[in-house]
Short mmCIF file of C-alpha atoms in Angstrom, two decimals:
data_model
loop_
_atom_site.label_atom_id
_atom_site.label_comp_id
_atom_site.label_asym_id
_atom_site.label_seq_id
_atom_site.Cartn_x
_atom_site.Cartn_y
_atom_site.Cartn_z
CA MET N 1 70.80 41.98 27.82
CA LYS N 2 69.40 40.10 24.80
CA LYS N 3 72.74 38.33 24.34
CA ILE N 4 72.80 37.32 28.02
CA ILE N 5 69.28 35.86 27.81
CA THR N 6 70.18 34.02 24.62
CA LEU N 7 73.29 32.59 26.27
CA PHE N 8 71.29 31.57 29.34
CA LEU N 9 68.71 29.76 27.19
CA ALA N 10 71.50 28.06 25.25
CA LEU N 11 73.06 26.81 28.48
CA ILE N 12 69.70 25.41 29.60
CA ALA N 13 69.32 23.63 26.27
CA PHE N 14 72.86 22.25 26.51
CA ASN N 15 72.40 20.96 30.05
CA SER N 16 69.09 19.28 29.23
CA SER N 17 70.47 17.68 26.08
CA TYR N 18 72.53 15.15 28.01
CA ALA N 19 70.03 14.56 30.82
CA LYS N 20 67.62 11.66 31.08
CA LYS N 21 64.65 11.00 33.34
CA VAL N 22 65.16 7.86 35.41
CA LYS N 23 62.62 6.28 37.74
CA PHE N 24 63.84 4.40 40.79
CA ALA N 25 61.12 2.23 42.33
CA VAL N 26 61.06 -0.42 45.03
CA ASP N 27 58.33 -2.85 46.06
CA MET N 28 58.17 -3.05 49.87
CA THR N 29 55.72 -5.97 50.00
CA GLY N 30 56.24 -7.93 53.22
CA GLN N 31 58.35 -5.18 54.82
CA THR N 32 57.50 -3.09 57.87
CA ILE N 33 57.90 0.49 56.70
CA ASN N 34 60.25 2.59 58.78
CA THR N 35 58.75 5.79 60.19
CA THR N 36 61.61 7.78 58.61
CA GLY N 37 60.52 6.68 55.15
CA ILE N 38 61.94 4.79 52.18
CA HIS N 39 65.08 6.15 50.54
CA VAL N 40 67.51 5.42 47.75
CA PHE N 41 71.15 6.38 47.61
CA GLY N 42 73.90 6.02 45.03
CA ASP N 43 76.40 7.80 42.84
CA PHE N 44 73.62 9.62 40.95
CA GLN N 45 72.56 11.94 43.79
CA ASP N 46 75.05 14.72 43.13
CA GLU N 47 74.16 14.85 39.41
CA ALA N 48 70.46 14.85 40.32
CA GLY N 49 70.93 17.90 42.56
CA PHE N 50 70.38 16.41 46.00
CA PRO N 51 72.18 18.17 48.89
CA LEU N 52 75.51 16.88 50.22
CA GLY N 53 76.21 14.81 47.11
CA ASP N 54 76.37 11.06 46.55
CA TRP N 55 75.67 8.21 48.96
CA GLN N 56 73.62 10.28 51.35
CA SER N 57 71.10 8.01 53.07
CA ASN N 58 68.58 10.67 54.11
CA THR N 59 68.29 13.10 51.18
CA THR N 60 66.48 11.13 48.46
CA THR N 61 63.07 10.12 49.77
CA LEU N 62 60.78 7.88 47.72
CA THR N 63 57.04 8.56 47.58
CA GLN N 64 54.40 5.88 48.05
CA GLU N 65 52.37 5.25 44.90
CA GLY N 66 48.77 5.53 46.12
CA THR N 67 47.98 2.77 48.61
CA THR N 68 50.34 0.25 47.01
CA ASP N 69 53.56 -1.15 48.45
CA VAL N 70 55.55 0.61 45.74
CA TYR N 71 57.70 3.67 46.54
CA SER N 72 59.38 5.66 43.78
CA ILE N 73 61.10 8.82 42.60
CA VAL N 74 61.97 10.26 39.19
CA VAL N 75 65.30 12.06 38.79
CA ASP N 76 67.06 13.83 35.94
CA ILE N 77 70.64 12.58 35.42
CA PRO N 78 73.15 12.40 32.54
CA ALA N 79 72.78 9.58 30.03
CA PHE N 80 75.40 7.16 28.67
CA ARG N 81 76.66 6.35 32.14
CA MET N 82 76.47 3.50 34.62
CA TYR N 83 75.05 4.24 38.06
CA GLU N 84 75.18 2.30 41.31
CA TYR N 85 72.42 2.47 43.90
CA SER N 86 70.60 0.67 46.73
CA PHE N 87 67.32 1.15 48.55
CA LEU N 88 66.95 1.81 52.29
CA ASN N 89 64.07 1.08 54.66
CA GLY N 90 64.80 4.16 56.68
CA ASP N 91 67.26 7.02 56.38
CA GLN N 92 70.44 5.54 57.85
CA SER N 93 73.09 3.70 55.86
CA TYR N 94 72.84 0.61 58.08
CA GLU N 95 69.19 0.27 56.99
CA VAL N 96 70.22 -0.50 53.42
CA GLU N 97 68.80 -3.59 51.74
CA PHE N 98 70.79 -6.77 51.16
CA VAL N 99 71.23 -6.91 47.38
CA PRO N 100 71.30 -10.50 46.02
CA VAL N 101 74.46 -11.58 44.25
CA GLU N 102 72.78 -11.80 40.83
CA SER N 103 71.87 -8.09 40.93
CA ARG N 104 75.12 -6.72 42.30
CA VAL N 105 77.82 -4.91 40.44
CA GLY N 106 79.77 -7.95 41.55
CA TYR N 107 83.29 -6.71 40.95
CA ASN N 108 85.79 -5.58 43.61
CA PHE N 109 83.34 -6.79 46.27
CA ASP N 110 80.81 -4.14 45.22
CA HIS N 111 77.37 -5.08 46.60
CA ASN N 112 75.23 -2.33 45.01
CA ARG N 113 72.63 -2.54 42.26
CA TRP N 114 73.49 -0.95 38.91
CA LEU N 115 71.94 0.33 35.72
CA TYR N 116 73.24 1.82 32.51
CA ILE N 117 71.48 4.83 30.97
CA ASP N 118 71.87 4.27 27.24
CA SER N 119 69.55 6.78 25.65
CA LEU N 120 68.46 10.41 25.47
CA ALA N 121 65.01 9.42 24.20
CA ASN N 122 62.18 11.61 25.44
CA ASP N 123 60.84 9.03 27.88
CA THR N 124 61.65 7.76 31.36
CA THR N 125 64.07 4.90 31.95
CA PHE N 126 62.36 2.49 34.34
CA VAL N 127 63.63 -0.98 35.20
CA GLY N 128 60.54 -1.88 37.23
CA ASN N 129 59.33 -2.08 40.80
CA ILE N 130 62.18 -4.17 42.19
CA LEU N 131 61.43 -6.10 45.36
CA PHE N 132 63.32 -4.83 48.42
CA ASN N 133 66.12 -7.36 49.07
CA GLY N 134 65.13 -9.04 45.80
CA ASN N 135 66.41 -9.55 42.27
CA ALA N 136 63.43 -8.48 40.18
CA PRO N 137 59.93 -7.03 40.16
CA ALA N 138 57.23 -9.34 41.54
CA GLY N 139 56.32 -12.09 39.08
CA LEU N 140 59.48 -11.62 37.01
CA THR N 141 62.88 -13.32 36.92
CA LEU N 142 66.35 -11.84 36.46
CA VAL N 143 68.51 -12.80 33.48
CA ARG N 144 72.00 -11.30 33.24
CA PHE N 145 73.37 -11.47 29.69
CA LEU N 146 77.16 -11.38 29.23
CA VAL N 147 79.27 -11.41 26.07
CA ASP N 148 83.04 -11.32 25.75
CA MET N 149 84.10 -8.89 23.01
CA SER N 150 87.85 -9.34 23.57
CA ASN N 151 88.41 -10.46 19.99
CA GLU N 152 86.31 -7.70 18.43
CA THR N 153 86.71 -4.03 17.55
CA ILE N 154 83.82 -2.42 19.39
CA SER N 155 81.35 -0.44 17.31
CA THR N 156 80.93 3.25 18.13
CA ASN N 157 77.22 2.42 18.45
CA GLY N 158 77.93 0.06 21.33
CA VAL N 159 77.23 -3.61 22.03
CA HIS N 160 73.60 -4.74 22.15
CA VAL N 161 71.50 -7.82 22.77
CA ALA N 162 68.14 -8.57 21.18
CA GLY N 163 65.73 -11.46 21.50
CA ASN N 164 62.13 -12.49 21.83
CA PHE N 165 62.23 -11.14 25.39
CA GLN N 166 62.34 -7.57 24.04
CA GLY N 167 60.91 -7.70 20.51
CA TRP N 168 64.11 -8.47 18.56
CA ASP N 169 65.15 -4.81 18.44
CA PRO N 170 68.98 -4.53 18.14
CA ALA N 171 68.95 -0.84 19.07
CA THR N 172 67.17 -0.77 22.45
CA THR N 173 69.15 -2.97 24.87
CA ARG N 174 72.71 -1.70 25.13
CA LEU N 175 75.27 -3.53 27.25
CA TYR N 176 77.81 -2.03 29.63
CA SER N 177 81.39 -3.17 30.30
CA PHE N 178 82.97 -3.23 33.74
CA GLY N 179 86.23 -4.19 32.04
CA ALA N 180 88.16 -7.14 30.59
CA GLY N 181 86.22 -6.88 27.33
CA VAL N 182 83.02 -8.31 28.84
CA TYR N 183 79.71 -6.49 28.23
CA GLU N 184 76.54 -7.21 30.18
CA ILE N 185 72.99 -6.16 30.99
CA ILE N 186 70.23 -7.24 33.37
CA ALA N 187 66.77 -8.01 32.01
CA TYR N 188 63.57 -9.07 33.79
CA VAL N 189 61.40 -11.72 32.17
CA THR N 190 58.73 -14.28 33.00
CA THR N 191 59.91 -17.87 33.30
CA GLY N 192 60.18 -19.65 29.97
CA THR N 193 62.48 -20.30 27.03
CA TYR N 194 64.02 -17.37 25.14
CA GLU N 195 66.10 -16.94 22.01
CA TYR N 196 68.58 -14.08 21.64
CA LYS N 197 71.84 -12.95 20.06
CA PHE N 198 74.41 -10.20 20.47
CA TYR N 199 75.17 -7.30 18.12
CA ASN N 200 78.43 -5.37 17.70
CA GLY N 201 76.46 -2.24 16.88
CA ASN N 202 72.75 -1.46 16.79
CA THR N 203 71.51 -2.79 13.44
CA LEU N 204 70.56 -6.22 12.14
CA ALA N 205 73.68 -6.24 9.96
CA THR N 206 75.93 -6.23 13.06
CA GLU N 207 74.59 -9.50 14.49
CA GLU N 208 76.91 -12.31 15.52
CA ILE N 209 76.98 -15.54 13.51
CA ILE N 210 76.41 -18.34 16.01
CA PRO N 211 78.16 -21.68 15.43
CA GLY N 212 76.00 -24.78 15.01
CA PRO N 213 76.68 -26.43 18.40
CA CYS N 214 75.06 -23.55 20.29
CA SER N 215 72.66 -22.39 17.58
CA VAL N 216 68.88 -22.71 17.85
CA ASN N 217 67.19 -21.27 14.77
CA SER N 218 70.44 -19.31 14.25
CA HIS N 219 70.04 -17.82 17.73
CA ARG N 220 71.20 -18.54 21.25
CA GLU N 221 68.71 -20.06 23.68
CA VAL N 222 68.23 -19.86 27.44
CA GLN N 223 65.67 -21.61 29.61
CA VAL N 224 64.69 -19.39 32.54
CA SER N 225 63.23 -21.04 35.62
CA MET N 226 65.04 -18.99 38.26
CA ASP N 227 67.25 -15.90 38.54
CA ILE N 228 70.29 -16.61 36.39
CA VAL N 229 73.62 -15.02 35.47
CA LEU N 230 74.74 -16.42 32.13
CA SER N 231 78.38 -17.26 31.48
CA ALA N 232 80.33 -14.74 29.43
CA VAL N 233 80.35 -16.27 25.96
CA CYS N 234 82.65 -15.15 23.17
CA PHE N 235 80.95 -13.02 20.50
CA GLY N 236 80.13 -15.40 17.66
CA GLY N 237 81.24 -18.42 19.73
CA CYS N 238 79.89 -21.19 21.91
CA SER N 239 82.21 -20.79 24.89
CA ALA N 240 84.54 -18.34 26.59
CA CYS N 241 87.06 -16.54 24.41
CA ALA N 242 90.38 -18.33 24.19
CA VAL N 243 93.21 -16.35 25.72
CA GLY N 244 95.68 -15.05 23.18
CA ILE N 245 94.13 -16.69 20.10
CA SER N 246 91.19 -15.62 17.94
CA GLU N 247 88.81 -17.96 16.17
CA THR N 248 90.38 -16.96 12.85
CA ALA N 249 93.89 -17.75 14.07
CA PHE N 250 92.74 -21.09 15.44
CA SER N 251 90.94 -22.03 12.21
CA ASN N 252 94.21 -21.49 10.33
CA LYS N 253 95.68 -24.34 12.39
CA LEU N 254 92.88 -26.73 11.41
CA SER N 255 92.72 -28.89 8.32
CA LEU N 256 89.71 -30.85 7.04
CA TYR N 257 90.50 -33.16 4.12
CA PRO N 258 89.34 -34.41 1.72
CA ASN N 259 86.65 -31.77 1.45
CA PRO N 260 84.30 -32.40 -0.35
CA ALA N 261 84.31 -35.87 1.16
CA LEU N 262 82.91 -39.15 -0.15
CA ASN N 263 83.16 -41.76 2.60
CA TYR N 264 85.28 -40.02 5.24
CA CYS N 265 87.47 -37.02 6.02
CA ASN N 266 90.26 -36.22 8.47
CA LEU N 267 90.25 -33.30 10.90
CA SER N 268 93.74 -32.30 12.01
CA LEU N 269 95.09 -29.67 14.37
CA PHE N 270 98.60 -28.45 13.52
CA ASP N 271 99.57 -27.14 16.93
CA ASN N 272 100.93 -28.27 20.28
CA ASP N 273 97.30 -28.29 21.42
CA LYS N 274 94.91 -31.21 20.85
CA LEU N 275 91.32 -31.58 19.73
CA ASN N 276 88.97 -31.97 22.68
CA THR N 277 85.42 -31.67 21.32
CA VAL N 278 84.13 -31.88 17.77
CA VAL N 279 80.48 -31.20 16.89
CA ILE N 280 78.88 -31.62 13.47
CA CYS N 281 75.69 -29.71 12.65
CA ASP N 282 73.49 -29.57 9.58
CA VAL N 283 72.50 -26.30 7.88
CA THR N 284 69.57 -25.82 10.30
CA GLY N 285 71.92 -25.87 13.31
CA ARG N 286 70.78 -29.35 14.43
CA VAL N 287 73.57 -31.37 16.03
CA VAL N 288 73.94 -34.61 14.06
CA ARG N 289 77.13 -35.94 15.63
CA ARG N 290 79.33 -35.12 18.61
CA TYR N 291 82.74 -36.34 19.80
CA ASP N 292 83.92 -35.53 23.34
CA ASN N 293 87.20 -35.87 25.27
CA LEU N 294 89.19 -36.73 22.16
CA GLN N 295 92.70 -35.62 23.18
CA LEU N 296 93.81 -36.17 19.57
CA SER N 297 95.80 -34.22 17.01
CA THR N 298 93.98 -35.92 14.12
CA MET N 299 90.62 -37.67 13.98
CA ARG N 300 88.76 -39.50 11.22
CA ILE N 301 85.14 -38.56 10.53
CA GLU N 302 83.21 -41.34 8.82
CA LYS N 303 80.27 -40.50 6.57
CA GLY N 304 78.18 -43.26 8.12
CA ASN N 305 74.54 -42.19 8.21
CA LEU N 306 75.24 -38.60 7.16
CA GLN N 307 73.32 -37.63 4.04
CA ASN N 308 74.98 -35.82 1.14
CA GLY N 309 74.99 -32.08 1.71
CA VAL N 310 76.57 -29.24 3.66
CA TYR N 311 77.56 -29.51 7.33
CA PHE N 312 79.40 -27.34 9.83
CA VAL N 313 82.19 -28.89 11.88
CA THR N 314 83.05 -27.02 15.08
CA ALA N 315 86.28 -28.03 16.76
CA GLU N 316 87.26 -27.01 20.30
CA SER N 317 90.77 -27.59 21.58
CA THR N 318 91.91 -28.56 25.06
CA ALA N 319 92.94 -24.90 25.48
CA ASN N 320 89.33 -23.81 24.79
CA ALA N 321 90.09 -22.32 21.37
CA PHE N 322 87.46 -23.11 18.76
CA ALA N 323 86.57 -22.63 15.11
CA THR N 324 83.95 -23.79 12.63
CA ILE N 325 84.70 -25.26 9.18
CA LYS N 326 82.23 -26.04 6.42
CA LEU N 327 82.15 -29.69 5.27
CA VAL N 328 80.60 -30.89 2.05
CA ILE N 329 79.66 -34.56 1.72
CA GLN N 330 79.02 -35.83 -1.80
#
């Protein structure tokens, strides 16, 4: 009997070790509440123990929080998984909300909301009181961060983003991939300007090095005035990842000579491709010169008003491959 009890307790401990408390909450401000109540359904219901399994419109009822317009429920579901869900003003599937495009899964015509449970920490995952039919909690704005990791070996600790929107902690905001090497996450912020960067891991040492043309204080920057889905940018790059060629491979096809330079230098691309955009930045990341729509295999960079010192020359080809080379002017 003692062995059976011990085994039973061990099974309880095992089952709880992978579970995480998650709070689903919706703000029904401006909505006429259905007499059958407010519900949520999704692919978490079976794991949470609700009858009849997932996507049941009448089994997971949300409770009104006091006299507010907020309705919520806390469930216990496995961590390290992505879940899809939507809220309903009623208990029938046709009473489901219309999820805005920015909040949707967005792939294979999937119109549900989604969240990724990335932790077993002894707290409750809570994204906020999302407005019914809306993108974010009242007073906040949606930002969807995306990074293309196609050219990287993904850390076992996952891909993260950190910035002044979340305290610059590289271990708390883990991204999820729906495929094609792109990782993403939804955050809710007040309108304003934010700096951020991506991490191939969860420590400061795993941060990306951002090229000068898209660097602000060695970070990325986004100005948020409305709900926004950012373009998938290549890890450590300023644009989308080039298909079939890494930054390292592309840099091997570039030549910058003479370097160090006195009065001028030549930038050449030894490939069938051509140079399209060239940007020169100083060591602070400030753009000091830019050349667009070049369509050249070789270009001459004059010293002109450039002071002696170190610069970073970022070249982008017409095939959207790019690389950064250090230039020294004496």
